Amino acid sequence: LSQQQTAKLVLLGEMGSGKSSLVLRYVKGQFFDYQASTVGAAFLTKTIPELSVKFEIWDTAGQERYHSLAPMYYRGAAAAIIVYDITSTDSFNRAKAWVRELQRQGSPNMIMALAGNKADLESARAVTVEEATAYATENGLFFMETSAKTAANVNELFSEIARKLPKA
Ligand code: GTP
Ligand code: MG
């Protein structure tokens, strides 16, 4: 009987990139076309019994006025998901800025995942898979395109993080 491990996980990324939608899809299996913008941060938990991992998830607010709060949420985190919207170059640039901040100020062993969300909006794509993959490889992140709307790759994203956690 293996010991259950608790892991703090934080989501960061531009306002509207779909952080709350990814968490809601993952934890509750829900999606809303009109998802309210997060105020401060939201806290949810989810256990993966097969992997003996309990995630304590901090879904942060992307609005710039909350930026100064972010260190409270990523400090001590075992993992971070940096989210951008594949239809927005600005959101990809914002994701890169978050990666730089975490590389400078985050825990040295933090697992970092880059999620290109809204993959269902292929016809409006602005960030190619190739450029995101190249960026992720250069920076030692693992990368997946996801859709909170269709649920594509959402469970896979969180499970992959759970598998990468150092064994308790
Ligand atoms: P903040 O809390 O303001 O930082 O935003 P957020 O990153 O939490 O984004 P949120 O989850 O609120 O989603 C913003 C909008 O994008 C909402 O209208 C969602 O319905 C929509 N959305 C989120 N994920 C997807 C997706 O995968 N596909 C599509 N088509 N829309 C999405
Ligand atoms: Mg939100």
Coordinates of N, CA and C and ligand atoms in Angstrom, one line a residue:
L1 N 0.8 -1.2 0.0 CA 0.0 0.0 0.0 C 0.9 1.2 0.0
S2 N 0.9 2.0 -1.1 CA 1.8 3.1 -1.2 C 1.1 4.3 -0.5
Q3 N 2.0 5.2 0.0 CA 1.5 6.4 0.7 C 1.0 7.4 -0.3
Q4 N -0.1 8.0 0.0 CA -0.6 9.1 -0.9 C 0.2 10.4 -0.7
Q5 N 0.5 11.0 -1.9 CA 1.4 12.2 -1.9 C 0.5 13.4 -2.2
T6 N 0.7 14.5 -1.5 CA 0.0 15.7 -1.7 C 1.0 16.6 -2.5
A7 N 0.5 17.2 -3.6 CA 1.3 18.1 -4.4 C 0.6 19.4 -4.7
K8 N 1.3 20.5 -4.4 CA 0.7 21.8 -4.7 C 1.0 22.1 -6.2
L9 N -0.1 22.5 -6.9 CA 0.0 22.8 -8.3 C -0.6 24.1 -8.6
V10 N 0.1 24.9 -9.4 CA -0.4 26.3 -9.6 C -0.6 26.5 -11.1
L11 N -1.7 27.2 -11.5 CA -1.9 27.5 -12.9 C -1.7 29.0 -13.1
L12 N -0.8 29.4 -14.1 CA -0.5 30.8 -14.4 C -0.7 31.0 -15.9
G13 N -1.0 32.3 -16.2 CA -1.2 32.6 -17.6 C -2.1 33.7 -17.8
E14 N -2.1 34.2 -19.0 CA -2.9 35.5 -19.3 C -4.4 35.3 -19.0
M15 N -5.0 36.4 -18.7 CA -6.4 36.5 -18.5 C -7.1 35.9 -19.7
G16 N -8.1 35.0 -19.5 CA -8.9 34.5 -20.6 C -8.3 33.4 -21.4
S17 N -7.1 32.9 -20.9 CA -6.4 31.8 -21.6 C -7.1 30.4 -21.3
G18 N -7.9 30.4 -20.2 CA -8.6 29.2 -20.0 C -8.1 28.4 -18.7
K19 N -7.5 29.0 -17.8 CA -7.0 28.4 -16.6 C -8.1 27.8 -15.8
S20 N -9.1 28.6 -15.5 CA -10.2 28.1 -14.7 C -11.0 27.0 -15.4
S21 N -11.1 27.2 -16.7 CA -11.9 26.2 -17.5 C -11.2 24.9 -17.5
L22 N -9.8 24.9 -17.6 CA -9.1 23.6 -17.5 C -9.3 22.9 -16.2
V23 N -9.2 23.7 -15.1 CA -9.3 23.1 -13.8 C -10.8 22.6 -13.6
L24 N -11.7 23.4 -14.0 CA -13.1 22.9 -13.9 C -13.4 21.7 -14.7
R25 N -12.9 21.6 -15.9 CA -13.0 20.4 -16.7 C -12.4 19.2 -16.0
Y26 N -11.2 19.5 -15.5 CA -10.5 18.4 -14.9 C -11.1 17.9 -13.6
V27 N -11.5 18.8 -12.7 CA -12.0 18.5 -11.4 C -13.5 18.1 -11.4
K28 N -14.3 18.8 -12.2 CA -15.7 18.6 -12.1 C -16.3 18.1 -13.4
G29 N -15.5 18.0 -14.5 CA -16.0 17.6 -15.8 C -17.0 18.6 -16.4
Q30 N -16.9 19.8 -16.0 CA -17.8 20.9 -16.6 C -17.0 21.9 -17.4
F31 N -17.8 22.5 -18.3 CA -17.3 23.6 -19.1 C -18.4 24.7 -19.3
F32 N -18.0 25.9 -19.2 CA -19.0 27.0 -19.4 C -18.5 28.0 -20.5
D33 N -19.3 28.3 -21.4 CA -19.0 29.3 -22.5 C -18.7 30.6 -21.9
Y34 N -19.4 30.9 -20.8 CA -19.3 32.2 -20.1 C -18.7 31.9 -18.7
Q35 N -17.4 31.8 -18.7 CA -16.7 31.5 -17.4 C -16.3 32.9 -16.8
A36 N -16.7 33.1 -15.6 CA -16.3 34.4 -14.9 C -14.8 34.5 -14.7
S37 N -14.2 35.7 -14.9 CA -12.8 35.9 -14.7 C -12.5 35.8 -13.2
T38 N -11.4 35.1 -12.9 CA -11.1 34.8 -11.5 C -10.7 36.1 -10.8
V39 N -11.1 36.2 -9.5 CA -10.8 37.2 -8.6 C -9.8 36.7 -7.6
G40 N -8.6 37.2 -7.5 CA -7.6 36.7 -6.6 C -7.1 35.3 -7.0
A41 N -7.7 34.2 -6.5 CA -7.4 32.9 -6.9 C -8.4 31.9 -6.4
A42 N -8.5 30.8 -7.0 CA -9.5 29.8 -6.6 C -8.7 28.5 -6.2
F43 N -9.2 27.8 -5.2 CA -8.5 26.6 -4.7 C -9.4 25.4 -4.9
L44 N -8.9 24.3 -5.5 CA -9.6 23.1 -5.7 C -8.7 21.9 -5.5
T45 N -9.2 20.8 -5.2 CA -8.4 19.6 -5.0 C -8.9 18.5 -5.9
K46 N -8.0 17.6 -6.2 CA -8.4 16.4 -7.0 C -7.4 15.3 -6.7
T47 N -7.9 14.1 -6.4 CA -7.1 12.9 -6.1 C -7.1 12.0 -7.3
I48 N -5.9 11.5 -7.6 CA -5.8 10.4 -8.6 C -5.4 9.2 -7.9
P49 N -6.4 8.3 -7.6 CA -6.0 7.1 -6.7 C -5.0 6.2 -7.4
E50 N -5.1 6.0 -8.7 CA -4.2 5.1 -9.3 C -2.7 5.5 -9.2
L51 N -2.5 6.8 -9.0 CA -1.1 7.3 -8.9 C -0.8 7.8 -7.5
S52 N -1.8 7.6 -6.6 CA -1.6 8.0 -5.2 C -1.2 9.4 -5.0
V53 N -1.8 10.3 -5.8 CA -1.5 11.7 -5.8 C -2.7 12.5 -5.5
K54 N -2.6 13.4 -4.5 CA -3.7 14.4 -4.3 C -3.1 15.8 -4.7
F55 N -3.8 16.4 -5.7 CA -3.4 17.7 -6.2 C -4.1 18.8 -5.3
E56 N -3.4 19.7 -4.8 CA -4.0 21.0 -4.3 C -3.7 22.1 -5.3
I57 N -4.8 22.5 -6.0 CA -4.7 23.3 -7.2 C -5.0 24.7 -6.9
W58 N -4.1 25.6 -7.2 CA -4.3 27.1 -7.1 C -4.5 27.6 -8.5
D59 N -5.7 28.0 -8.8 CA -6.1 28.6 -10.1 C -6.0 30.1 -9.9
T60 N -4.9 30.7 -10.4 CA -4.7 32.2 -10.2 C -5.5 33.0 -11.2
A61 N -5.6 34.3 -10.8 CA -6.2 35.3 -11.7 C -5.2 35.9 -12.7
G62 N -5.6 35.9 -14.0 CA -4.7 36.4 -15.0 C -4.6 37.9 -15.1
Q63 N -5.6 38.6 -14.6 CA -5.6 40.1 -14.7 C -4.4 40.6 -14.1
E64 N -3.8 41.6 -14.9 CA -2.5 42.1 -14.5 C -2.4 42.7 -13.1
R65 N -3.5 43.3 -12.6 CA -3.5 43.8 -11.3 C -3.3 42.8 -10.2
Y66 N -3.4 41.5 -10.5 CA -3.2 40.5 -9.5 C -1.8 39.9 -9.6
H67 N -1.0 40.4 -10.5 CA 0.3 39.8 -10.8 C 1.2 39.7 -9.5
S68 N 1.1 40.7 -8.6 CA 2.0 40.8 -7.4 C 1.6 39.7 -6.4
L69 N 0.4 39.1 -6.6 CA 0.0 38.0 -5.7 C 0.6 36.7 -6.0
A70 N 1.0 36.5 -7.3 CA 1.3 35.2 -7.9 C 2.4 34.5 -7.0
P71 N 3.4 35.1 -6.5 CA 4.4 34.4 -5.7 C 3.9 33.6 -4.5
M72 N 2.8 34.2 -3.9 CA 2.2 33.4 -2.8 C 1.7 32.1 -3.3
Y73 N 1.3 32.0 -4.5 CA 0.7 30.7 -5.0 C 1.7 29.8 -5.6
Y74 N 2.8 30.3 -6.3 CA 3.8 29.4 -6.9 C 4.9 29.1 -5.9
R75 N 5.0 29.8 -4.8 CA 6.1 29.5 -3.8 C 5.8 28.1 -3.2
G76 N 6.8 27.2 -3.3 CA 6.6 25.9 -2.7 C 5.8 24.9 -3.6
A77 N 5.4 25.4 -4.7 CA 4.6 24.5 -5.6 C 5.5 23.4 -6.2
A78 N 4.9 22.2 -6.3 CA 5.7 21.1 -6.9 C 5.6 21.2 -8.4
A79 N 4.5 21.8 -8.9 CA 4.3 21.9 -10.3 C 3.6 23.1 -10.7
A80 N 3.8 23.6 -11.9 CA 3.1 24.7 -12.5 C 2.6 24.4 -13.9
I81 N 1.4 24.8 -14.2 CA 0.9 24.7 -15.6 C 0.8 26.2 -16.1
I82 N 1.6 26.5 -17.1 CA 1.5 27.8 -17.7 C 0.7 27.7 -19.0
V83 N -0.4 28.5 -19.0 CA -1.4 28.3 -20.0 C -1.4 29.5 -20.9
Y84 N -1.5 29.2 -22.3 CA -1.8 30.2 -23.2 C -2.9 29.8 -24.1
D85 N -3.4 30.7 -24.9 CA -4.5 30.4 -25.8 C -3.9 30.4 -27.3
I86 N -4.1 29.2 -27.9 CA -3.4 29.1 -29.3 C -3.9 30.1 -30.3
T87 N -4.9 30.8 -30.0 CA -5.4 31.9 -31.0 C -4.8 33.2 -30.6
S88 N -3.9 33.3 -29.6 CA -3.4 34.6 -29.2 C -1.9 34.6 -29.0
T89 N -1.2 35.3 -29.9 CA 0.3 35.5 -29.8 C 0.6 36.2 -28.5
D90 N -0.2 37.2 -28.1 CA 0.1 37.9 -26.8 C 0.1 37.0 -25.6
S91 N -0.9 36.0 -25.6 CA -1.0 35.1 -24.5 C 0.3 34.2 -24.5
F92 N 0.8 33.8 -25.7 CA 2.0 33.0 -25.7 C 3.2 33.8 -25.2
N93 N 3.3 35.1 -25.5 CA 4.4 35.9 -25.0 C 4.2 36.0 -23.5
R94 N 3.0 36.2 -23.0 CA 2.8 36.3 -21.6 C 3.2 35.0 -20.9
A95 N 2.9 33.8 -21.5 CA 3.3 32.5 -21.0 C 4.9 32.5 -20.8
K96 N 5.6 33.0 -21.9 CA 7.0 33.0 -21.8 C 7.5 33.8 -20.6
A97 N 6.9 34.9 -20.4 CA 7.3 35.8 -19.3 C 7.0 35.1 -17.9
W98 N 6.0 34.3 -17.8 CA 5.7 33.5 -16.6 C 6.8 32.4 -16.5
V99 N 7.2 31.8 -17.5 CA 8.3 30.8 -17.5 C 9.6 31.4 -16.9
R100 N 9.9 32.6 -17.5 CA 11.1 33.3 -17.0 C 11.0 33.6 -15.5
E101 N 9.8 34.1 -15.1 CA 9.7 34.4 -13.7 C 9.8 33.2 -12.8
L102 N 9.3 32.1 -13.2 CA 9.4 30.8 -12.4 C 10.8 30.3 -12.4
Q103 N 11.5 30.4 -13.6 CA 12.9 30.0 -13.6 C 13.8 30.8 -12.7
R104 N 13.4 32.1 -12.5 CA 14.2 32.9 -11.5 C 13.7 32.7 -10.1
Q105 N 12.4 32.6 -9.9 CA 11.9 32.7 -8.5 C 11.2 31.5 -8.0
G106 N 10.9 30.5 -8.9 CA 10.2 29.3 -8.4 C 11.1 28.3 -7.7
S107 N 10.6 27.3 -7.2 CA 11.4 26.2 -6.6 C 12.2 25.6 -7.7
P108 N 13.5 25.3 -7.5 CA 14.4 24.7 -8.5 C 13.9 23.4 -9.1
N109 N 13.2 22.6 -8.4 CA 12.8 21.3 -8.9 C 11.3 21.3 -9.4
M110 N 10.8 22.5 -9.6 CA 9.4 22.6 -10.0 C 9.2 22.0 -11.4
I111 N 8.1 21.1 -11.5 CA 7.8 20.6 -12.8 C 7.0 21.7 -13.5
M112 N 7.4 22.0 -14.8 CA 6.7 23.0 -15.5 C 6.1 22.4 -16.8
A113 N 4.8 22.7 -16.9 CA 4.1 22.2 -18.1 C 3.5 23.5 -18.9
L114 N 3.7 23.4 -20.2 CA 3.1 24.5 -21.0 C 1.9 23.9 -21.7
A115 N 0.7 24.6 -21.5 CA -0.5 24.1 -22.1 C -1.0 25.1 -23.1
G116 N -1.1 24.7 -24.4 CA -1.6 25.6 -25.4 C -3.1 25.2 -25.5
N117 N -3.9 26.1 -24.8 CA -5.3 25.7 -24.7 C -6.2 26.3 -25.8
K118 N -7.4 25.9 -25.9 CA -8.4 26.3 -27.0 C -8.0 25.6 -28.3
A119 N -7.4 24.4 -28.2 CA -7.0 23.7 -29.4 C -8.2 23.4 -30.3
D120 N -9.4 23.5 -29.8 CA -10.6 23.3 -30.7 C -10.8 24.4 -31.7
L121 N -10.1 25.6 -31.4 CA -10.2 26.7 -32.3 C -9.2 26.8 -33.4
E122 N -9.0 25.6 -34.1 CA -7.9 25.5 -35.1 C -8.0 26.6 -36.2
S123 N -9.2 26.9 -36.6 CA -9.3 27.9 -37.7 C -8.8 29.3 -37.3
A124 N -8.7 29.6 -36.0 CA -8.2 30.9 -35.5 C -6.8 30.8 -34.9
R125 N -6.1 29.7 -35.2 CA -4.8 29.5 -34.6 C -3.8 30.6 -34.9
A126 N -3.1 31.1 -33.9 CA -2.0 32.1 -34.1 C -0.6 31.6 -33.7
V127 N -0.6 30.5 -32.9 CA 0.7 30.0 -32.4 C 0.8 28.5 -32.9
T128 N 1.8 28.3 -33.7 CA 2.0 26.9 -34.3 C 2.5 25.9 -33.2
V129 N 2.1 24.7 -33.5 CA 2.6 23.6 -32.6 C 4.2 23.6 -32.6
E130 N 4.7 23.8 -33.8 CA 6.2 23.8 -34.0 C 6.9 24.8 -33.1
E131 N 6.4 26.1 -33.1 CA 7.1 27.1 -32.3 C 6.9 26.8 -30.8
A132 N 5.8 26.3 -30.4 CA 5.6 26.0 -29.0 C 6.4 24.9 -28.5
T133 N 6.5 23.8 -29.4 CA 7.3 22.7 -29.1 C 8.8 23.1 -29.0
A134 N 9.3 23.9 -29.9 CA 10.7 24.3 -29.9 C 10.9 25.1 -28.6
Y135 N 10.0 26.0 -28.2 CA 10.2 26.8 -27.0 C 10.2 25.9 -25.8
A136 N 9.3 25.0 -25.7 CA 9.2 24.1 -24.6 C 10.5 23.2 -24.4
T137 N 11.0 22.7 -25.5 CA 12.2 21.9 -25.5 C 13.4 22.7 -25.0
E138 N 13.5 23.9 -25.5 CA 14.6 24.8 -25.1 C 14.6 25.1 -23.6
N139 N 13.4 25.1 -23.1 CA 13.3 25.5 -21.7 C 13.0 24.4 -20.7
G140 N 13.0 23.2 -21.2 CA 12.8 22.0 -20.3 C 11.4 21.9 -19.8
L141 N 10.5 22.3 -20.5 CA 9.1 22.2 -20.1 C 8.4 21.0 -20.9
F142 N 7.4 20.5 -20.3 CA 6.7 19.6 -21.2 C 5.4 20.3 -21.7
F143 N 5.1 20.0 -23.0 CA 4.1 20.7 -23.7 C 3.0 19.9 -24.2
M144 N 1.8 20.4 -24.1 CA 0.6 19.7 -24.7 C -0.4 20.8 -25.1
E145 N -1.1 20.6 -26.2 CA -2.2 21.4 -26.6 C -3.4 20.7 -26.0
T146 N -4.3 21.6 -25.4 CA -5.5 21.1 -24.7 C -6.7 21.8 -25.2
S147 N -7.9 21.3 -24.8 CA -9.1 22.0 -25.0 C -10.0 21.7 -23.8
A148 N -10.2 22.8 -23.0 CA -11.2 22.6 -21.8 C -12.6 22.4 -22.4
K149 N -12.8 22.9 -23.6 CA -14.2 22.8 -24.2 C -14.5 21.3 -24.5
T150 N -13.6 20.7 -25.3 CA -13.8 19.3 -25.8 C -13.2 18.3 -24.8
A151 N -12.5 18.7 -23.8 CA -11.8 17.9 -22.8 C -10.5 17.2 -23.4
A152 N -10.2 17.5 -24.7 CA -9.0 16.9 -25.3 C -7.7 17.2 -24.5
N153 N -7.0 16.1 -24.1 CA -5.7 16.2 -23.4 C -5.8 16.8 -22.0
V154 N -6.9 17.0 -21.4 CA -7.0 17.6 -20.1 C -6.6 16.6 -19.0
N155 N -7.2 15.4 -19.0 CA -6.7 14.4 -18.0 C -5.3 14.1 -18.2
E156 N -4.9 14.0 -19.5 CA -3.5 13.6 -19.9 C -2.5 14.6 -19.3
L157 N -2.8 15.9 -19.4 CA -2.0 16.9 -18.9 C -1.7 16.7 -17.4
F158 N -2.7 16.6 -16.6 CA -2.6 16.5 -15.1 C -1.9 15.1 -14.8
S159 N -2.3 14.0 -15.5 CA -1.7 12.7 -15.2 C -0.2 12.7 -15.4
E160 N 0.2 13.4 -16.5 CA 1.6 13.4 -16.9 C 2.4 14.2 -15.8
I161 N 1.8 15.2 -15.3 CA 2.4 15.9 -14.1 C 2.6 15.0 -12.9
A162 N 1.5 14.3 -12.6 CA 1.5 13.4 -11.5 C 2.6 12.4 -11.6
R163 N 2.8 11.8 -12.9 CA 3.8 10.8 -13.1 C 5.2 11.4 -13.0
K164 N 5.4 12.7 -13.2 CA 6.7 13.3 -13.2 C 7.1 13.7 -11.7
L165 N 6.1 13.7 -10.8 CA 6.5 14.1 -9.4 C 7.5 13.2 -8.8
P166 N 8.4 13.8 -8.1 CA 9.4 12.9 -7.4 C 8.6 12.0 -6.4
K167 N 9.0 10.7 -6.4 CA 8.3 9.8 -5.6 C 8.4 10.1 -4.1
A168 N 7.3 10.1 -3.4 CA 7.3 10.4 -2.0 C 8.0 9.4 -1.1
Ligands
GTP1 P1 -8.8 34.7 -15.8 O1 -9.5 34.0 -14.6 O2 -9.4 36.0 -16.1 O3 -7.3 34.8 -15.6 O4 -9.1 33.8 -17.1 P2 -8.9 32.2 -17.2 O5 -7.5 32.0 -17.8 O6 -9.3 31.5 -16.0 O7 -9.9 31.9 -18.4 P3 -11.4 31.2 -18.3 O8 -11.3 29.8 -17.9 O9 -12.2 32.1 -17.5 O10 -11.8 31.2 -19.9 C1 -11.9 32.4 -20.6 C2 -12.9 32.2 -21.7 O11 -12.4 31.2 -22.7 C3 -14.3 31.6 -21.3 O12 -15.3 32.3 -22.1 C4 -14.2 30.2 -21.6 O13 -15.5 29.6 -21.9 C5 -13.3 30.2 -22.9 N1 -12.5 28.9 -23.0 C6 -11.7 28.4 -22.0 N2 -11.1 27.2 -22.5 C7 -11.6 27.1 -23.7 C8 -11.3 26.1 -24.8 O14 -10.6 25.1 -24.6 N3 -11.9 26.3 -26.0 C9 -12.7 27.3 -26.2 N4 -13.3 27.4 -27.4 N5 -13.0 28.3 -25.3 C10 -12.4 28.2 -24.1
MG2 MG -9.8 32.1 -14.2

